């Protein structure tokens, strides 16, 4: 057989995920000689093989690769200098001058490790077990390359046994950086003096949970607050701790079977729930849990155990479902340090379970749902970050500062964009500090040399102000990117669209190029430019920012501006009071603190309040979420649409009012509202596609977190054979603004 020397260059997530040992074992199994090495731009494999062997090897590489590994590109070349190898080897890092910049996201404990803690003597019930296929990654990394000495595992010296496994190429823990066992690794401890064994800690946990108390537990990326999800008194305590807001809590089920007792789960959802990323998956609820868990909603955020301790909890609990929510208050970032957790939570929490492995990078739970048959990420953090977005064009040296709410930032390295974990609301002081710290950590960790910066056009966004300071300090160019253009560009980059598209952005508010507030926008755009073709009717926001927290204000504003002669519904007037309504009308007329906005989110607010569903938002988009959740999906009727001006909501509002007067149920009105809005946008889309001679539609903006609206619209496009794209891997909300900013700046700098 004629063997040649081939070089395979593999790009993707192939470092720190057990890829090299896998290649080694595969080559050995196939009797092939050569070597495998890690370099800055991926993994290289040198191989002596016949062409059939090469094909077979590549096929098996793609099919049998470790679950977490992701191959973006595989190139084969024949080096001019043909080398003959006698064995197969794993090479030490070849070029010591440059750095390997890939880090895997954190990985849920694998099946093999769960077995090991039952069978291996030195790991019996060891709660921090891990191997090359699983365990903490991003959350413990302090520097690169990803070696134990550069992680928070550095303070734990490996015992002889672990060390032996670590150096044995045929062991699953070969080069598993955080590997540990009962005699050498991290341990749990609690907030009581004295030494408690792991078993005793688990007993204390069960006792507190069974008694309806709250427990705070240090996890992979931060603290969680935990209580029995079937005990309403326990949930009430948690609400008291979290203060007022009625934001739904996510829950942890003991198993998929337990989850199926409470929710409807199809095959794809089951696969995602139990995937190595182990995110919170929003599922349709079948049976209610304790009051206070997710009142008024039709979906439940669900998780399955991802850490050994989760499995051990359920071994001895009465309940099969626990509330598992971020350990924080208000919009603070989740606590990562034992003292911060105790300082802030001690008043309500009966037991703290800490561990002694530091959390370097804070990561919250990620949130995903299936919408229009695709897994759609709403909050991207644990299990996803820092997986890069591979881009066709260079992103090198770009730093994008993101928006202000649901903030993420992004940094560019060669043809990769690395988006930060979910940071949150920058107006919170601690979150802003977390933002600044993470940004400098990312540039350091990934060896980014900033060359060009991007931020939102909004001069008051803290991210924009910070970007400006940063630009001045480092003497770098800063590009201000329009918010909704960024929404569109983020979706385009994810789907690798590089042409002019019609973008439908349904969003809260964002700063427009005319210094007014935009939000419901139809744009014609590519990366480098956009035209505002149409938008929703601008409506006053009486009270400015307050209006976005108080949907009743939007109900008054919409009525006052679109239907000034019409009567507000009786129940609304009773609830809100004539006086307040009168005052608001005056504010609008006299233009006192009532900026106009074409934002789409506020229309949902207005209708939600008019039908008595939600007058005040206790969390972001509550009114809109409730409107979606009560909608009776069997209803197909819609309100009248002005075909000349499809985006004019006057007839829609008139229809809602008439229905309220006639006593039509809120769930029917809610569905008719969604049907109508989808049809309004669809008609506008068709008109614009024709007029502008465009063929592709991009959907984004926070309102598309509304799965009902997204699916209604995508269905219409599918039926009309219109190609539509929506964000999947990255959020449609402001969590993707940094991506759009980076995409736009990359394009500008290429021209
Ligand atoms: Zn494992
Ligand atoms: Zn050990
Ligand atoms: Fe936005």
XYZ file of C-alpha atoms in Angstrom, residues 36-407:
372
model
C -0.778 15.228 16.921
C -0.056 18.696 18.294
C -1.835 21.771 19.600
C -1.023 25.102 18.031
C -2.473 28.584 18.200
C -4.744 28.049 15.257
C -5.983 24.572 16.087
C -4.885 20.968 16.178
C -2.414 19.551 13.631
C -2.167 15.874 12.793
C 0.703 14.491 10.749
C -0.039 11.082 9.371
C 1.426 8.404 7.122
C -1.566 6.879 5.397
C -2.906 5.540 2.134
C -5.654 7.623 0.610
C -8.279 5.078 1.734
C -6.862 5.122 5.246
C -6.889 8.900 5.256
C -10.551 8.997 4.195
C -11.463 6.464 6.806
C -9.476 8.279 9.486
C -11.117 11.606 8.681
C -14.539 10.064 8.679
C -14.001 8.486 12.072
C -12.527 11.735 13.369
C -15.699 13.573 12.499
C -18.087 10.882 13.722
C -16.380 9.622 16.868
C -14.894 12.878 18.203
C -15.479 13.715 21.882
C -18.992 14.989 22.429
C -17.904 18.496 23.361
C -15.448 18.925 20.486
C -16.649 20.930 17.527
C -14.920 20.822 14.151
C -15.382 24.027 12.201
C -12.915 23.313 9.426
C -10.640 20.421 8.473
C -7.927 20.999 5.874
C -5.691 18.314 4.423
C -2.385 19.030 2.768
C 0.615 17.040 1.567
C 3.819 18.581 2.908
C 6.574 18.992 0.357
C 8.999 17.330 2.676
C 7.557 13.859 3.127
C 8.387 12.405 6.548
C 8.206 8.769 7.524
C 7.043 8.040 11.074
C 7.541 4.850 13.110
C 4.951 5.408 15.804
C 2.156 7.761 16.789
C 2.859 10.427 19.385
C 1.246 13.327 21.180
C 3.632 16.234 20.752
C 4.362 18.903 23.285
C 3.175 22.332 22.260
C 5.287 23.186 19.228
C 5.504 26.869 19.176
C 6.089 28.164 22.622
C 6.075 31.795 21.556
C 2.431 32.013 20.613
C -0.415 31.025 22.820
C -3.249 28.629 22.421
C -6.328 30.682 22.979
C -9.101 28.192 23.220
C -11.016 27.337 26.323
C -13.897 24.942 26.459
C -17.110 25.947 28.207
C -17.872 24.172 31.488
C -19.132 20.651 30.942
C -21.689 18.740 33.009
C -20.435 15.595 34.743
C -20.340 12.645 32.320
C -21.839 9.172 32.705
C -18.414 7.554 33.037
C -17.484 9.799 35.932
C -20.809 9.118 37.637
C -19.935 5.430 37.365
C -16.426 6.038 38.656
C -17.710 7.554 41.878
C -19.531 4.331 42.548
C -16.719 1.992 41.616
C -13.328 3.675 42.063
C -12.131 3.399 45.626
C -10.299 6.753 45.637
C -13.297 8.535 44.138
C -16.136 6.953 46.063
C -18.914 9.593 46.146
C -16.356 12.226 45.245
C -18.426 15.315 44.293
C -15.744 17.057 42.223
C -14.993 14.140 39.918
C -14.154 15.041 36.304
C -12.257 13.761 33.282
C -11.147 14.944 29.834
C -14.764 14.733 28.718
C -16.323 16.663 31.571
C -15.864 19.083 34.417
C -15.198 22.771 34.970
C -13.284 24.668 32.285
C -13.985 28.333 31.628
C -15.096 28.992 35.213
C -11.681 27.992 36.591
C -9.335 29.381 33.933
C -7.027 32.199 34.989
C -4.617 32.222 32.055
C -3.783 30.311 28.919
C -2.604 27.817 27.847
C -5.156 25.769 29.690
C -2.909 23.929 32.164
C -3.666 23.110 35.755
C -1.209 25.728 36.987
C -3.251 28.355 35.153
C -6.535 27.375 36.793
C -7.995 27.691 40.269
C -7.077 23.992 40.690
C -3.492 25.143 41.044
C -3.699 25.099 44.850
C -4.569 21.390 44.885
C -1.530 19.167 44.486
C -2.371 15.968 42.639
C -1.950 12.776 44.627
C 0.143 9.968 43.165
C -2.825 8.091 41.846
C -4.307 11.113 40.064
C -0.882 12.026 38.759
C -0.467 8.556 37.327
C -3.820 8.737 35.551
C -3.005 12.219 34.309
C 0.127 10.970 32.566
C -1.293 7.756 31.208
C -2.367 8.291 27.623
C -4.847 5.434 27.711
C -6.574 6.802 30.807
C -9.711 8.933 30.497
C -8.014 11.473 32.761
C -4.945 11.870 30.565
C -4.218 15.610 30.710
C -7.524 16.294 32.448
C -6.386 19.554 34.068
C -8.893 19.695 36.958
C -8.676 15.979 37.779
C -8.931 15.186 41.481
C -10.041 12.583 43.967
C -11.111 12.231 47.578
C -7.560 12.473 48.817
C -6.339 15.449 46.789
C -9.188 17.573 45.407
C -11.624 20.308 46.445
C -14.190 19.647 49.160
C -17.483 21.057 50.336
C -17.866 22.726 53.719
C -20.689 24.522 55.490
C -21.218 27.666 57.518
C -21.064 25.890 60.867
C -17.941 25.486 62.930
C -16.462 22.042 62.911
C -15.587 19.439 60.360
C -18.498 17.956 58.494
C -18.093 15.023 56.180
C -19.695 15.141 52.747
C -22.320 12.691 53.995
C -23.116 14.897 56.966
C -23.403 17.926 54.687
C -25.864 16.052 52.493
C -27.860 15.118 55.600
C -27.985 18.747 56.702
C -29.102 19.727 53.224
C -31.971 17.222 53.217
C -33.071 18.296 56.673
C -33.222 21.979 55.675
C -34.975 21.345 52.366
C -37.492 18.974 53.943
C -38.188 21.593 56.609
C -38.992 24.149 53.901
C -35.868 26.239 54.367
C -33.532 27.907 51.910
C -30.042 26.655 51.156
C -27.327 28.504 49.253
C -24.895 26.306 47.367
C -21.678 27.240 45.654
C -21.733 25.715 42.196
C -19.537 25.822 39.125
C -20.059 29.431 38.111
C -21.577 30.961 41.239
C -24.032 30.440 44.059
C -27.516 29.019 43.677
C -30.413 29.447 46.042
C -32.238 26.186 46.507
C -35.553 25.172 48.069
C -38.330 22.623 47.663
C -40.315 23.637 44.572
C -43.419 21.891 45.887
C -43.437 23.817 49.175
C -45.135 27.200 48.818
C -43.858 28.429 52.188
C -40.283 27.732 51.111
C -40.877 29.502 47.809
C -42.397 32.468 49.664
C -39.216 32.747 51.736
C -37.224 32.818 48.543
C -39.489 35.546 47.111
C -38.958 37.578 50.279
C -35.217 37.233 49.903
C -35.282 38.164 46.232
C -37.555 41.113 47.098
C -40.819 41.826 45.379
C -40.198 40.838 41.839
C -42.179 37.912 40.541
C -39.695 36.797 37.915
C -40.153 33.066 37.357
C -37.748 30.691 39.098
C -36.040 27.855 37.285
C -36.219 24.379 38.763
C -33.963 21.347 38.945
C -35.583 17.947 38.461
C -34.066 14.758 39.803
C -34.410 13.056 36.419
C -36.019 13.339 33.029
C -38.873 11.146 34.284
C -39.538 13.550 37.130
C -39.482 16.448 34.667
C -42.005 14.681 32.469
C -44.483 14.552 35.327
C -44.626 18.347 35.301
C -43.860 19.351 31.724
C -44.303 18.286 28.113
C -40.941 17.278 26.681
C -40.289 16.224 23.123
C -37.213 14.403 21.854
C -35.203 17.508 20.952
C -35.961 19.146 24.269
C -34.939 16.012 26.112
C -31.648 15.898 24.212
C -30.922 19.523 25.060
C -31.867 19.122 28.727
C -29.490 16.209 29.101
C -26.749 17.551 26.817
C -23.289 18.307 28.206
C -24.211 22.003 28.242
C -27.090 21.276 30.634
C -28.880 24.639 30.273
C -32.207 25.769 31.667
C -34.730 24.742 29.015
C -38.092 26.514 28.898
C -40.742 23.805 28.652
C -44.500 23.790 28.378
C -45.906 23.105 31.800
C -48.264 20.210 32.506
C -48.724 20.394 36.259
C -48.242 23.384 38.528
C -45.616 23.553 41.241
C -45.846 25.553 44.464
C -47.356 29.020 44.292
C -44.712 31.614 43.576
C -42.511 29.473 41.332
C -43.749 30.803 37.985
C -47.188 32.288 38.584
C -49.167 33.237 35.507
C -46.829 31.539 33.048
C -47.414 28.534 30.828
C -43.760 27.508 30.671
C -41.307 26.356 33.274
C -37.521 26.778 33.163
C -36.129 23.307 33.827
C -32.723 21.825 34.461
C -31.377 18.359 35.057
C -28.554 17.594 37.488
C -25.180 18.669 36.117
C -22.992 18.166 39.183
C -22.461 15.029 41.262
C -23.846 16.788 44.321
C -27.191 17.322 42.550
C -27.537 13.577 42.071
C -26.600 12.979 45.692
C -29.205 15.471 46.924
C -32.042 13.646 45.265
C -30.861 10.272 46.582
C -32.182 11.292 49.953
C -34.811 14.009 49.419
C -38.594 13.675 49.644
C -39.078 15.972 46.659
C -38.037 15.348 43.075
C -37.912 18.998 42.166
C -36.037 21.936 43.643
C -36.150 25.614 42.847
C -32.653 26.454 41.654
C -32.166 30.141 41.131
C -29.176 32.457 40.903
C -27.728 33.399 44.262
C -28.087 37.165 44.085
C -30.437 40.020 44.929
C -31.908 42.687 42.631
C -29.847 42.865 39.470
C -26.547 42.120 41.128
C -24.328 39.538 39.490
C -24.521 36.091 41.074
C -22.280 35.799 44.091
C -19.145 33.744 43.635
C -17.284 34.207 46.902
C -18.360 32.580 50.194
C -18.159 35.817 52.181
C -20.268 37.803 49.671
C -22.888 35.071 49.590
C -23.095 34.975 53.384
C -23.112 38.751 53.748
C -26.008 39.174 51.363
C -28.098 36.088 51.920
C -27.637 35.114 55.555
C -30.875 36.741 56.751
C -33.018 34.219 54.881
C -30.754 31.247 54.227
C -30.514 28.402 56.748
C -27.513 26.607 55.329
C -24.594 27.569 53.107
C -22.778 24.820 51.268
C -19.463 26.276 50.151
C -16.547 24.630 48.427
C -12.901 25.542 48.366
C -12.281 25.716 44.618
C -12.260 29.369 43.577
C -14.510 30.553 40.801
C -12.401 32.626 38.464
C -15.032 33.438 35.856
C -18.613 33.883 36.964
C -21.141 32.033 34.809
C -24.857 31.985 35.363
C -27.097 29.226 34.041
C -27.847 29.535 30.344
C -31.461 29.703 29.180
C -32.671 28.044 25.998
C -36.065 27.324 24.472
C -37.291 25.652 21.323
C -38.947 28.168 19.032
C -39.931 27.581 15.423
C -38.376 24.118 15.794
C -34.925 25.491 16.654
C -33.104 25.700 19.976
C -32.934 29.402 20.688
C -30.594 30.793 23.330
C -31.985 33.608 25.481
C -29.202 33.807 28.037
C -25.800 32.520 27.060
C -23.480 31.635 29.871
C -22.537 28.305 31.511
C -21.957 25.535 28.983
C -21.770 27.983 26.047
C -19.180 30.629 26.883
C -16.447 31.126 25.648
C -17.149 29.022 22.568
C -16.200 31.322 19.677
C -18.305 32.306 16.718
C -16.229 31.481 13.657
C -16.522 34.258 11.138
C -15.738 34.425 7.427
C -13.977 37.768 7.876
C -11.259 38.768 10.290
C -12.424 40.090 13.642
C -8.916 40.624 14.924
C -8.530 43.303 17.552
C -12.183 44.333 17.676
C -13.665 45.015 21.082
C -17.439 45.559 21.119
C -18.879 46.964 24.318
C -22.507 45.877 23.925
C -25.713 47.436 25.208
C -26.755 48.336 28.733
C -29.415 45.785 29.668
C -28.727 42.060 29.220
C -25.213 43.180 28.418
